[in-house]
Tab-separated table of C-alpha atoms in Angstrom:
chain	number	residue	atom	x	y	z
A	1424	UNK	CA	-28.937	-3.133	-39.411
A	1425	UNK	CA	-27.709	-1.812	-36.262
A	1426	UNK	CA	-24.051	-3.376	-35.666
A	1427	UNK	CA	-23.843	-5.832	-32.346
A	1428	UNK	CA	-23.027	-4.787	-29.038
A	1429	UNK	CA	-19.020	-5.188	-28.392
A	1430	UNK	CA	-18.434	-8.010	-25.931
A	1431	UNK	CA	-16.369	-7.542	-22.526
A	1432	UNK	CA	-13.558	-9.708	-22.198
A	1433	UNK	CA	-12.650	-10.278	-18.619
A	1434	UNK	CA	-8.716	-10.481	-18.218
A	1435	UNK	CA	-8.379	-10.710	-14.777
A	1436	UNK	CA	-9.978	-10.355	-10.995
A	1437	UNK	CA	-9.243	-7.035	-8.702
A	1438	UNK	CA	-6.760	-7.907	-6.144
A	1439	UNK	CA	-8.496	-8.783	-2.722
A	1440	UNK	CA	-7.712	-5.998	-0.711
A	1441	UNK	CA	-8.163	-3.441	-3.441
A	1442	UNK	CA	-9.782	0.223	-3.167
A	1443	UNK	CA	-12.979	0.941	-5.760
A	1444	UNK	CA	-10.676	4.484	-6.274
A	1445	UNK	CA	-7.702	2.325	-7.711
A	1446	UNK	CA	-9.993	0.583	-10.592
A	1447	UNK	CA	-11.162	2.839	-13.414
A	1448	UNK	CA	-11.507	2.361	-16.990
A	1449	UNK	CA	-9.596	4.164	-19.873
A	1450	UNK	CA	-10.762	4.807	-23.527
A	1451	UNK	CA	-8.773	6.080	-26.421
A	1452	UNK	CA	-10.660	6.687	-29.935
A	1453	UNK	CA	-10.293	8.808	-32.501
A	1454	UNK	CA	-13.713	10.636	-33.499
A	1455	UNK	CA	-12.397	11.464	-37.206
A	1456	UNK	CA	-12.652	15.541	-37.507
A	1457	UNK	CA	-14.637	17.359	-39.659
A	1458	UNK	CA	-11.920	18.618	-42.133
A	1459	UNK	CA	-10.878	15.438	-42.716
A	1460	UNK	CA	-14.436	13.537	-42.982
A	1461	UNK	CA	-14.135	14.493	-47.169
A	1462	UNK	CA	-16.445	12.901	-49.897
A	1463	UNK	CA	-13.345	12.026	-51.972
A	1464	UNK	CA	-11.937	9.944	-48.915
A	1465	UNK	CA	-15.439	8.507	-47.474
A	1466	UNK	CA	-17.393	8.151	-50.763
A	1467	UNK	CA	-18.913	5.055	-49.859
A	1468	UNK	CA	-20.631	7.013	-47.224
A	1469	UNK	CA	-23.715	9.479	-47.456
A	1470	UNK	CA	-23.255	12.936	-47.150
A	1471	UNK	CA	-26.074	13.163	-44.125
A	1472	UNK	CA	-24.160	10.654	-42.392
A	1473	UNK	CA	-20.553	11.964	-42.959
A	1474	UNK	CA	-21.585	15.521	-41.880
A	1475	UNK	CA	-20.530	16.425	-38.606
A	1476	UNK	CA	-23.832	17.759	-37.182
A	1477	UNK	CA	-24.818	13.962	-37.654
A	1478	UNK	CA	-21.590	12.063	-36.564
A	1479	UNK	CA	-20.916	14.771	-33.430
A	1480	UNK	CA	-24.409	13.468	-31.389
A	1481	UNK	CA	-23.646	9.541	-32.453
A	1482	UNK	CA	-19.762	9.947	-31.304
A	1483	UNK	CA	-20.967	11.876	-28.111
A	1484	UNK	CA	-23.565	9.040	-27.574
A	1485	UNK	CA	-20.856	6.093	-27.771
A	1486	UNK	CA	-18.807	7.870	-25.228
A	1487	UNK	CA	-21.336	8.623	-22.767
A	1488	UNK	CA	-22.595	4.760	-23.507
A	1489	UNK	CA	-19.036	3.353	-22.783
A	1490	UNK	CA	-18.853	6.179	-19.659
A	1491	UNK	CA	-14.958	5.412	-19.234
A	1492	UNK	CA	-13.108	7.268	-16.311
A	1493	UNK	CA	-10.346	8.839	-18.516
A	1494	UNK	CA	-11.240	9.752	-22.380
A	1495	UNK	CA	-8.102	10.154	-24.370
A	1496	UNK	CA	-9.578	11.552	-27.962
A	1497	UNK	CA	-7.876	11.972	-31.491
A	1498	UNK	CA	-9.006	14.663	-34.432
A	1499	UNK	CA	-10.688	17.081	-32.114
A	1500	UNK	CA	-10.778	20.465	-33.887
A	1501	UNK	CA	-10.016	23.132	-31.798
A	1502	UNK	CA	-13.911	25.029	-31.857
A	1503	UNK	CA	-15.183	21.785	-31.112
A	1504	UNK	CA	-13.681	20.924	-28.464
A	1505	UNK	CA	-14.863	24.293	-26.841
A	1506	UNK	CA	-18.290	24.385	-28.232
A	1507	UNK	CA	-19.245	20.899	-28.056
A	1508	UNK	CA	-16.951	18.213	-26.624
A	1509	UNK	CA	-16.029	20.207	-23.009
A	1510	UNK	CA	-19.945	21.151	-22.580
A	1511	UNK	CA	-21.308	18.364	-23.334
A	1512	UNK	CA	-18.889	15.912	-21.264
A	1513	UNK	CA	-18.815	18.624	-18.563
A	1514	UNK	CA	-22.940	17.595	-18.027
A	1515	UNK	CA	-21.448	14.268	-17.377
A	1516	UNK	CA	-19.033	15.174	-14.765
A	1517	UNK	CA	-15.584	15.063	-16.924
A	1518	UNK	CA	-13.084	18.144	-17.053
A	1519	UNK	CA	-10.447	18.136	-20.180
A	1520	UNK	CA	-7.829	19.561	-21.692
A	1521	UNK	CA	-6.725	19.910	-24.563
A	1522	UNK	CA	-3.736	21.227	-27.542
A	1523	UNK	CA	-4.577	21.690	-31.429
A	1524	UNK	CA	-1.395	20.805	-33.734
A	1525	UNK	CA	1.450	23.212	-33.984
A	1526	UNK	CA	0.225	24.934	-37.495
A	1527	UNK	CA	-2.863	26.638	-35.113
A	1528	UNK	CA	0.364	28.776	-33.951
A	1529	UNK	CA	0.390	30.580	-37.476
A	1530	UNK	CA	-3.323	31.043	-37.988
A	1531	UNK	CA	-5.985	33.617	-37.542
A	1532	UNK	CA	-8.160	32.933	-34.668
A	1533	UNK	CA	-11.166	31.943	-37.147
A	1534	UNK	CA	-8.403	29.119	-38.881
A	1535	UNK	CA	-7.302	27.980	-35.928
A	1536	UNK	CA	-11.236	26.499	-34.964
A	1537	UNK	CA	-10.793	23.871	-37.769
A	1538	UNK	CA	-7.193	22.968	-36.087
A	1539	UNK	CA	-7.490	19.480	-34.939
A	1540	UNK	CA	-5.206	17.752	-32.070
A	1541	UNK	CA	-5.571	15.632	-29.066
A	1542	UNK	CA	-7.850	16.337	-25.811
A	1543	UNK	CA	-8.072	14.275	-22.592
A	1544	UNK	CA	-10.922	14.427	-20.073
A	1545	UNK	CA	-11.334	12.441	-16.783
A	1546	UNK	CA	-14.318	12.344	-14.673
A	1547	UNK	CA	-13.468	14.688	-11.633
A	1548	UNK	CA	-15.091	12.824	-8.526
A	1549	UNK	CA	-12.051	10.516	-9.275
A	1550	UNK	CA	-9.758	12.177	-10.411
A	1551	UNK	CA	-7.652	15.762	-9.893
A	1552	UNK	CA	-5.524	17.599	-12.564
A	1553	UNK	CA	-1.997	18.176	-11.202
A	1554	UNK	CA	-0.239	19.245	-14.328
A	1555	UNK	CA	-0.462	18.950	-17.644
A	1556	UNK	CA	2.760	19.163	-20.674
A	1557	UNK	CA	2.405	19.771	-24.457
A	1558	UNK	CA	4.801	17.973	-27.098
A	1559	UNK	CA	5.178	19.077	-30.517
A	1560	UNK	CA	7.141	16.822	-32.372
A	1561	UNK	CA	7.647	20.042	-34.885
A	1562	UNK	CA	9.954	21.701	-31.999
A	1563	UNK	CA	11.478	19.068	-30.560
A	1564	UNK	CA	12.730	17.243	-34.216
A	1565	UNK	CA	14.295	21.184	-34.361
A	1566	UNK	CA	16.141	20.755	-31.285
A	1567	UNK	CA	17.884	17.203	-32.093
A	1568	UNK	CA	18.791	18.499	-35.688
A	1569	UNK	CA	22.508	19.029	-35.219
A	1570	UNK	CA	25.461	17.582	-36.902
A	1571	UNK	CA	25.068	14.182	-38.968
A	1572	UNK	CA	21.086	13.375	-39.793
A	1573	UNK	CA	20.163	16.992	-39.535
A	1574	UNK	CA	18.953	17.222	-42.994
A	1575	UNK	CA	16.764	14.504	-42.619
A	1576	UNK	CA	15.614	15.469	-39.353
A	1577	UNK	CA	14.840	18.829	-40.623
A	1578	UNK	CA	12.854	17.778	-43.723
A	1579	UNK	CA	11.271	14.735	-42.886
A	1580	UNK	CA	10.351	15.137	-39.109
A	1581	UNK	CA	10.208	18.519	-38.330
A	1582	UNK	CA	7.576	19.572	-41.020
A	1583	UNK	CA	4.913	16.884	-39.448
A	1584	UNK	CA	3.307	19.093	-36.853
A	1585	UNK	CA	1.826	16.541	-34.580
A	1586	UNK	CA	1.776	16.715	-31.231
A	1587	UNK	CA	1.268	14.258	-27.946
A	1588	UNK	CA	-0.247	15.193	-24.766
A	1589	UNK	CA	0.075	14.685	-21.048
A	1590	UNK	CA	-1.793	14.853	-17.980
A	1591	UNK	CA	-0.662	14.519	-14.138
A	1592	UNK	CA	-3.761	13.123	-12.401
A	1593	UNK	CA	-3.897	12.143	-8.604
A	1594	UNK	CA	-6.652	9.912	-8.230
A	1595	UNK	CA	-9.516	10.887	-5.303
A	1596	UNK	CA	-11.078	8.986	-3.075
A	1597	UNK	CA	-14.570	7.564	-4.229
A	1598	UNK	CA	-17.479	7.698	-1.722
A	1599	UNK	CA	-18.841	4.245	-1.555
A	1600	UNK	CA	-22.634	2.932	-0.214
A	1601	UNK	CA	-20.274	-0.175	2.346
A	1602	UNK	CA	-24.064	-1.459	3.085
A	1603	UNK	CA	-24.886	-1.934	-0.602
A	1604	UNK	CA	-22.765	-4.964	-0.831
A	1605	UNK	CA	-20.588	-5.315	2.232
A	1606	UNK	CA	-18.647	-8.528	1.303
A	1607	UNK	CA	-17.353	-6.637	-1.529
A	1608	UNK	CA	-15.645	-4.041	1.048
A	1609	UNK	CA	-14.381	-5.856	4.301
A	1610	UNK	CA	-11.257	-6.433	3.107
A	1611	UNK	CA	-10.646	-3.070	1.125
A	1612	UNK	CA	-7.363	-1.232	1.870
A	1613	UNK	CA	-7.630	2.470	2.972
A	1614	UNK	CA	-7.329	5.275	0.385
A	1615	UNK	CA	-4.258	6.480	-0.729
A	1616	UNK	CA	-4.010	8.885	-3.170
A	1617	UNK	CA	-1.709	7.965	-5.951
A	1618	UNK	CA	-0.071	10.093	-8.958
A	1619	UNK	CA	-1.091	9.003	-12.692
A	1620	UNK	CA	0.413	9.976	-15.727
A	1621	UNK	CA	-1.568	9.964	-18.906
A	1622	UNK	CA	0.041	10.852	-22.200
A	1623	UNK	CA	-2.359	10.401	-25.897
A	1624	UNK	CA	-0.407	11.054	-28.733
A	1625	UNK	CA	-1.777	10.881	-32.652
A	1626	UNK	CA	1.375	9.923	-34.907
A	1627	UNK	CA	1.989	10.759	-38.539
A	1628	UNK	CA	-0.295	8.714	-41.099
A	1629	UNK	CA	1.554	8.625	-43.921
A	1630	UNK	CA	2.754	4.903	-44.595
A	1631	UNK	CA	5.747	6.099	-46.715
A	1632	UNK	CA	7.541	8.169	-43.536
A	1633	UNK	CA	7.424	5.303	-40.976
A	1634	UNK	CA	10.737	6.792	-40.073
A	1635	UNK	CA	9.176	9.817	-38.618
A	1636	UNK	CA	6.271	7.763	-36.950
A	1637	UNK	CA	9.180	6.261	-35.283
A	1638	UNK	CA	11.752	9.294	-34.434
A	1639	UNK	CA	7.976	10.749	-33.216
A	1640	UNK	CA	7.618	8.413	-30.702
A	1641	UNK	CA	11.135	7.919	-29.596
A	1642	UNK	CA	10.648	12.185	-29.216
A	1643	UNK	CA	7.390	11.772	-27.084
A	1644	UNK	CA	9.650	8.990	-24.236
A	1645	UNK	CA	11.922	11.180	-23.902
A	1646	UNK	CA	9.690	14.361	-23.494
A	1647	UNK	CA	7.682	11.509	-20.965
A	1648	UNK	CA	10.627	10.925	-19.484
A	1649	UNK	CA	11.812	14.471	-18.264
A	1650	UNK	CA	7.561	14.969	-17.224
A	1651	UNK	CA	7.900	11.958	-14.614
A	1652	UNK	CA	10.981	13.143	-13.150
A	1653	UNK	CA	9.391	16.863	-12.420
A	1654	UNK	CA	6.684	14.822	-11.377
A	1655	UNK	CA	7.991	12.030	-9.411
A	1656	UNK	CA	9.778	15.494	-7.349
A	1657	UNK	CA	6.489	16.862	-7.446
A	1658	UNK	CA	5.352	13.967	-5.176
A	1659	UNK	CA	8.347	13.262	-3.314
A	1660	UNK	CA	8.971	9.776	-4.916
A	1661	UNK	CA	12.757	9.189	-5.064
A	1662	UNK	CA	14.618	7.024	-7.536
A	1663	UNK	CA	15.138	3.593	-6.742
A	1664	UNK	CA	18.891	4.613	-6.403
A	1665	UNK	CA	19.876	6.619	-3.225
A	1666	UNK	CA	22.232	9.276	-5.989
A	1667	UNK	CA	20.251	12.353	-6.205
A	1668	UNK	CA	22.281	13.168	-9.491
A	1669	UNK	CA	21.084	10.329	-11.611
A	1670	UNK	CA	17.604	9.593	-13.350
A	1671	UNK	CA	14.012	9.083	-11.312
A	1672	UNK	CA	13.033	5.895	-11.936
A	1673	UNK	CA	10.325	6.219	-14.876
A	1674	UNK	CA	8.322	3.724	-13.585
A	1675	UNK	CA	8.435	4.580	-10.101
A	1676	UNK	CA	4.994	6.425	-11.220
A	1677	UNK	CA	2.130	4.750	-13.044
A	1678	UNK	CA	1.532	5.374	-16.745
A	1679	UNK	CA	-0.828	5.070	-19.294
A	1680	UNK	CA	0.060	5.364	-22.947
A	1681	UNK	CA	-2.663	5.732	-25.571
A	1682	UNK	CA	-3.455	6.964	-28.739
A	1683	UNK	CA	-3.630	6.737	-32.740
A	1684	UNK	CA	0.058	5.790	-33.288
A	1685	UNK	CA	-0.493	4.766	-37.280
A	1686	UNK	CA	1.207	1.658	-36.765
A	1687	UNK	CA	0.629	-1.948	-36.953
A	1688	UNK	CA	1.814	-4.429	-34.171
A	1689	UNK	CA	4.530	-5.643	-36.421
A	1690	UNK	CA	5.560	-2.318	-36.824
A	1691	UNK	CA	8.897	-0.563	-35.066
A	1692	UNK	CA	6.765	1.826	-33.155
A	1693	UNK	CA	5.126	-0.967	-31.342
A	1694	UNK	CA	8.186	-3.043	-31.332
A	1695	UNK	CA	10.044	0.323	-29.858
A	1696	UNK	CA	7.265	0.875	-27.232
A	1697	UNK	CA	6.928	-2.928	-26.025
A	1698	UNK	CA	10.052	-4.228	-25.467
A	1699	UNK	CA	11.651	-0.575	-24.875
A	1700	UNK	CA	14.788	-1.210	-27.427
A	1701	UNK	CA	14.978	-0.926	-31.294
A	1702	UNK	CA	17.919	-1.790	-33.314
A	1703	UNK	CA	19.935	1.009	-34.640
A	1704	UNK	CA	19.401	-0.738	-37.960
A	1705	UNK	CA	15.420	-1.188	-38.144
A	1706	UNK	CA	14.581	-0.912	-41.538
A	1707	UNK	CA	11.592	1.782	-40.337
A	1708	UNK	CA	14.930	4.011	-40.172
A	1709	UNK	CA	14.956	3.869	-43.966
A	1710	UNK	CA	18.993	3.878	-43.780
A	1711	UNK	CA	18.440	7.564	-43.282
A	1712	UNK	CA	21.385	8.951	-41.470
A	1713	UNK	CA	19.514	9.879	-38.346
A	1714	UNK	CA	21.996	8.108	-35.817
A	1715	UNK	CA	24.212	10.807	-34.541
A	1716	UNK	CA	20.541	13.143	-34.274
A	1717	UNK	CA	19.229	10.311	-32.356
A	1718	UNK	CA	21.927	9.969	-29.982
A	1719	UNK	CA	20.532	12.978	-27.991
A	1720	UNK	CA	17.238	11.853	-27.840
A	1721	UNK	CA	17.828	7.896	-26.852
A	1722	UNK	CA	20.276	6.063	-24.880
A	1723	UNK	CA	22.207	3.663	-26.811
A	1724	UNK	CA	22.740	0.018	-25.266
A	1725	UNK	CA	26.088	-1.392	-25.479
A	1726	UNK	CA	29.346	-0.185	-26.545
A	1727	UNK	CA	28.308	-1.740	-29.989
A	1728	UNK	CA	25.754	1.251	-30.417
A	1729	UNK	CA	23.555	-1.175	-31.999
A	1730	UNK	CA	20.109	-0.723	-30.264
A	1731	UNK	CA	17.766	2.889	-29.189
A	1732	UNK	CA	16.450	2.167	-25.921
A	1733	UNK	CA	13.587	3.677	-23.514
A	1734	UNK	CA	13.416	3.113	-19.727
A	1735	UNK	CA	10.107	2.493	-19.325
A	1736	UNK	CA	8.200	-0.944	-18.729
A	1737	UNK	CA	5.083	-0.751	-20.292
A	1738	UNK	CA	2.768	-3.275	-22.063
A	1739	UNK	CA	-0.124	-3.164	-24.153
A	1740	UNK	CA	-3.994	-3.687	-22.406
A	1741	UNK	CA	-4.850	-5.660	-25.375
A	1742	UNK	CA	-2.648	-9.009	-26.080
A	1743	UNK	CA	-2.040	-9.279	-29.967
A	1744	UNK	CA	-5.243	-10.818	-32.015
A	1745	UNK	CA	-7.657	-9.427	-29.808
A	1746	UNK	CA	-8.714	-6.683	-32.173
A	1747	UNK	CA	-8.771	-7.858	-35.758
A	1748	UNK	CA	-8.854	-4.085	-36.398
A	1749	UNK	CA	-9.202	-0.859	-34.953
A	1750	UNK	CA	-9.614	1.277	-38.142
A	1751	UNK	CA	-12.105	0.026	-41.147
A	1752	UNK	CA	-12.338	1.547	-44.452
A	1753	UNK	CA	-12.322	1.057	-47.860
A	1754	UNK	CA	-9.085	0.817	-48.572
A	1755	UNK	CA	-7.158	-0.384	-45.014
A	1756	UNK	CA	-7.904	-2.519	-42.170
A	1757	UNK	CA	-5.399	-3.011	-39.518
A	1758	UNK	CA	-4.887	-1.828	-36.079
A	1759	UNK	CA	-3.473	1.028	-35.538
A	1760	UNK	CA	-4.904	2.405	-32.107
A	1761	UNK	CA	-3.365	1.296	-28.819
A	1762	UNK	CA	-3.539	1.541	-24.774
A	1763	UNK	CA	-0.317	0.892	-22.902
A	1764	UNK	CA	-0.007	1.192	-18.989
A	1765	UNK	CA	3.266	0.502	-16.782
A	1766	UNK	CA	3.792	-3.355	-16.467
A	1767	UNK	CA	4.691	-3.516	-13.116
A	1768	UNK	CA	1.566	-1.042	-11.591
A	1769	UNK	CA	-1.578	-1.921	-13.718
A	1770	UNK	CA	-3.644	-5.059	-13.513
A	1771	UNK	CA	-5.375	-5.314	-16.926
A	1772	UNK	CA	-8.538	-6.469	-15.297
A	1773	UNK	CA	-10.678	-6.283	-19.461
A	1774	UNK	CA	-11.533	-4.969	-22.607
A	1775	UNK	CA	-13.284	-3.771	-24.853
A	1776	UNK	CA	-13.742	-7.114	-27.449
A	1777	UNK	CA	-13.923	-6.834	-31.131
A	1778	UNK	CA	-17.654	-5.934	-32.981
A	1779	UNK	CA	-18.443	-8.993	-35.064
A	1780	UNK	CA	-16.572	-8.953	-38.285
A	1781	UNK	CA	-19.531	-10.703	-40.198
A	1782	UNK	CA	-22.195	-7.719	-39.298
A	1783	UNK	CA	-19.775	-5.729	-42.472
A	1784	UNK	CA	-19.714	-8.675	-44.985
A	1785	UNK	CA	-23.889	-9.400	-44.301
A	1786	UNK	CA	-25.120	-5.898	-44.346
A	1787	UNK	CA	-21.959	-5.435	-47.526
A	1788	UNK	CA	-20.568	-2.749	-45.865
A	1789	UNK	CA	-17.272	-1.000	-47.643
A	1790	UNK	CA	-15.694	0.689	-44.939
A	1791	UNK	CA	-16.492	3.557	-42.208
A	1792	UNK	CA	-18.133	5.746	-41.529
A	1793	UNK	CA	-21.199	4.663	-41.697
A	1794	UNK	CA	-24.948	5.602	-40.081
A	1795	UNK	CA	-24.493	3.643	-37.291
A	1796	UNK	CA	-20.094	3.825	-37.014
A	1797	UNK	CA	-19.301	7.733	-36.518
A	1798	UNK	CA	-15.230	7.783	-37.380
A	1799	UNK	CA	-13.613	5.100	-39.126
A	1800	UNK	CA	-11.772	4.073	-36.091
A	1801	UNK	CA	-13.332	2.290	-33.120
A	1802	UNK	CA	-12.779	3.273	-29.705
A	1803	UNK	CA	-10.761	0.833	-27.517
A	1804	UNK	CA	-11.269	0.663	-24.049
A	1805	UNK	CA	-9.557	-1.355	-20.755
A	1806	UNK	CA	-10.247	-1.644	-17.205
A	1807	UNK	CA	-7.023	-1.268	-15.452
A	1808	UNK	CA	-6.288	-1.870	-11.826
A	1809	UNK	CA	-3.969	0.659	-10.238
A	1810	UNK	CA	-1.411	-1.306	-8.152
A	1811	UNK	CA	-0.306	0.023	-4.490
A	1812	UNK	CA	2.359	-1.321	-2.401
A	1813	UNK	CA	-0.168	-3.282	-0.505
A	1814	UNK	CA	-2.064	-4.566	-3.706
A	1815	UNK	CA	1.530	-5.731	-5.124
A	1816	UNK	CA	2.815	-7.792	-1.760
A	1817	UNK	CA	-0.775	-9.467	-2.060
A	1818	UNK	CA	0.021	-10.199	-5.694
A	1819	UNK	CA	3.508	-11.585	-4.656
A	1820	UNK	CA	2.174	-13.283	-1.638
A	1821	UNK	CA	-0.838	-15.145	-3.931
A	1822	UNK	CA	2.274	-15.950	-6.365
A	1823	UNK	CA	3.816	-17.935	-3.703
A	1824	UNK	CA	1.100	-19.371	-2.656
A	1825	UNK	CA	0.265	-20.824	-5.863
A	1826	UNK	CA	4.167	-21.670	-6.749
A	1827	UNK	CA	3.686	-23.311	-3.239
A	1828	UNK	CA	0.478	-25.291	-4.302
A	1829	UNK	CA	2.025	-26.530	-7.392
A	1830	UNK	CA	4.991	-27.696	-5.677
A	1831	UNK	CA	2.774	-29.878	-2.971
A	1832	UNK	CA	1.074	-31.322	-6.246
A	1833	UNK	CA	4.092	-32.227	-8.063
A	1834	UNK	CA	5.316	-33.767	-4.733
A	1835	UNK	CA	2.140	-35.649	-4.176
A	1836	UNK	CA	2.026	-36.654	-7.763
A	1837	UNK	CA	6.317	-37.986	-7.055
A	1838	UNK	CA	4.939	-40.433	-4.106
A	1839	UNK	CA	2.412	-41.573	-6.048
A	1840	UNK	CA	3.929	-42.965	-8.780
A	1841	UNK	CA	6.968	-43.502	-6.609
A	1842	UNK	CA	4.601	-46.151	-4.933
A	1843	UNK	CA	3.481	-47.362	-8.042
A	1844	UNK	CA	6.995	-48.226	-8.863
A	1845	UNK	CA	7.130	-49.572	-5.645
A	1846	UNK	CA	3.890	-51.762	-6.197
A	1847	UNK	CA	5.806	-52.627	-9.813
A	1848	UNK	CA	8.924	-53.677	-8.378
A	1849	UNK	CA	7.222	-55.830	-5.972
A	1850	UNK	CA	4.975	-57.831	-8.417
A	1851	UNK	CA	8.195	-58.100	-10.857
A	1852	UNK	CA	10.257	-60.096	-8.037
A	1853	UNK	CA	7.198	-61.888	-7.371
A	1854	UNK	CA	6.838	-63.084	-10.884
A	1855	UNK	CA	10.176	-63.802	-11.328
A	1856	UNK	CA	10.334	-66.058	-8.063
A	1857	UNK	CA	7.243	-68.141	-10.176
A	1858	UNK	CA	9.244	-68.033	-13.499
A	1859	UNK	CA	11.804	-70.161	-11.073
């Protein structure tokens, strides 16, 4: 009754000249916390399984199994996260960090243990913690709340305390065995240790405020935004213009994006996040008069007003249709959990593939948790390919090459049936002379 292994779908080959340090593998899941794993939610599930002294070892278990490099996790209680999550991953050579939601602030120290928020860990022979930044949407929705849209801002966003979380890595050089498989290595760059931003946000559930899971994440770019540029002066990457007063570039450093956003692919979040725009008008806005509150948190397009905008390029490690779903229960299916890097500096090399969507209808299975499924979302997972000025003139110069290749085809392919025109032409005259 066990459910099948996940398959791994390869997207794409390393570059050539590639360094092992600049490949590592990111997963983002949400391990469902123990305040929230209720019998009146989950009653399709036993109590034995839905207790947490069960689910903790079978969660800790797929983690370990999966062994990514980076582990960005949802629904961590606070005591957890100290007395079992950082131990245990610690054993397996991972250092985190981590921030409960904003209420913790106003509890006891006892209260605050069953505080859940977000935690990220990274294995440490790879990776090195530069710096690390807390949003709370809470504070921030406080801040834009002035003049027109304040109410709404005030009431709607600013009582959902959730919060998003980033990390400045620099990567580290990995000690490799060159005579285990030599051929692999002769034409690997040298190490160069890069910056890495990782952010993991969770993002309000409730289906009925998709206008806060949407001011939330507009809220969380720009908080991204100011990190980068502290960060890109951290590492003494300028922006690509040569004024010191204006804007870093915020993809002049690499990012990864992950978390439970509570939003399906059609939804504005996503839309927002992928294509880096949203129209002033989306109906996620609820014609709630947020517009002159959002003005201070997004730039606006044209002189028209008529689109939000980010500045970062970022797209999503799985394409759409990939997953059928990322959280399974009862009552919802859908995806809702998500890994986005920077477009122009990852190389989605795979994934994580779907588990079989017939082992639930065979075995009649209602929705998770279950024995075998700790949380009822699944983790996601992607190997990504860190791109360095080297790696992305090979890419370019392979592009070329190819364009190059198809050109010579479509050339040869021109003679040929220019000849056979030729060849045509000559048996029509030929004809014709008999016709005579």
């Amino acid at each position: 009754m066990q459910p099948p292994t996940r398959p791994w779908l390869t997207m794409a080959e390393p570059t050539p000249i590639h360094h092992v340090s600049n490949v590592f593998t990111v997963m983002c899941y949400n391990v469902l916390c123990d305040k929230l794993a209720s019998r009146q939610l989950y009653s399709y599930c036993p109590s034995w399984a839905l207790s947490w002294d069960f689910r903790k070892n079978v969660i800790m278990k797929e983690i370990k199994q999966y062994d990514a490099d980076i582990i960005c996790l949802q629904e961590v209680e606070s005591g957890q996260f100290e007395s079992f999550f950082l131990p245990e991953l610690k054993t397996a050579h991972y250092y985190g960090i981590f921030s409960p939601k904003s209420r913790a602030k106003t509890m006891n120290e006892q209260e605050r243990k069953r505080v859940d928020g977000c935690a990220i860990f990274f294995k440490t022979k790879k990776f090195e913690l530069v710096n690390e930044h807390l949003m709370e949407f809470t504070f921030l929705a406080a801040q834009t709340a002035d003049g027109e849209g304040s109410e709404e801002m005030l009431n709607r966003v600013m009582p959902k305390d959730n919060i998003g979380l980033v990390a400045l890595l620099k990567t580290k050089k990995v000690e490799i065995d060159m005579a285990e498989k030599p051929s692999e290595f002769e034409n690997m760059q040298p190490f160069e240790s890069q910056p890495l931003v990782v952010c993991t946000a969770h993002i309000h559930w409730d289906p009925e405020y998709c206008d806060v899971k949407l001011i939330q994440t507009m809220l969380m770019m720009r908080e991204l935004q100011k990190f980068i540029d502290q960060s890109a002066t951290m590492f003494n990457i300028s922006s690509n213009n040569e004024k010191p007063q204006q804007q870093i570039d915020p993809n002049s450093i690499p990012l990864i994006l992950c978390g439970d956003l509570n939003s399906l692919p059609d939804s504005g979040v996503v839309e927002y996040l992928s294509r880096g725009r949203i129209s002033v008008e989306h109906p996620d806005f609820k014609k709630l008069a947020y517009k002159l509150c959002l003005r201070k948190v997004c730039p606006i397009v044209d002189q028209n007003e008529k689109e939000y905008t980010h500045s970062f390029d970022i797209v999503k490690a799985y394409a759409d249709g990939v997953l059928p779903f990322t959280n399974y229960t009862f009552d919802f299916r859908g995806v809702i959990d998500y890994i986005f890097c920077s477009r122009r500096l990852f190389s989605v090399l795979g994934v994580l593939g779907p588990l079989d969507t017939s082992w639930f209808s065979k075995h009649r299975i209602p929705g998770c948790p279950h024995h075998y499924i700790p949380s009822d979302h699944f983790p996601i997972v992607a190997e990504l390919e860190l791109l360095t000025k080297k790696s992305l003139a090979e890419l370019e110069k392979q592009k070329q090459q190819q364009q190059q290749q198809e050109k010579n085809l479509d050339n040869k392919s021109g003679n040929n049936n220019n000849n056979n025109n030729n060849n045509n032409n000559s048996g029509n005259n030929s004809n014709g002379h008999i016709r005579r």
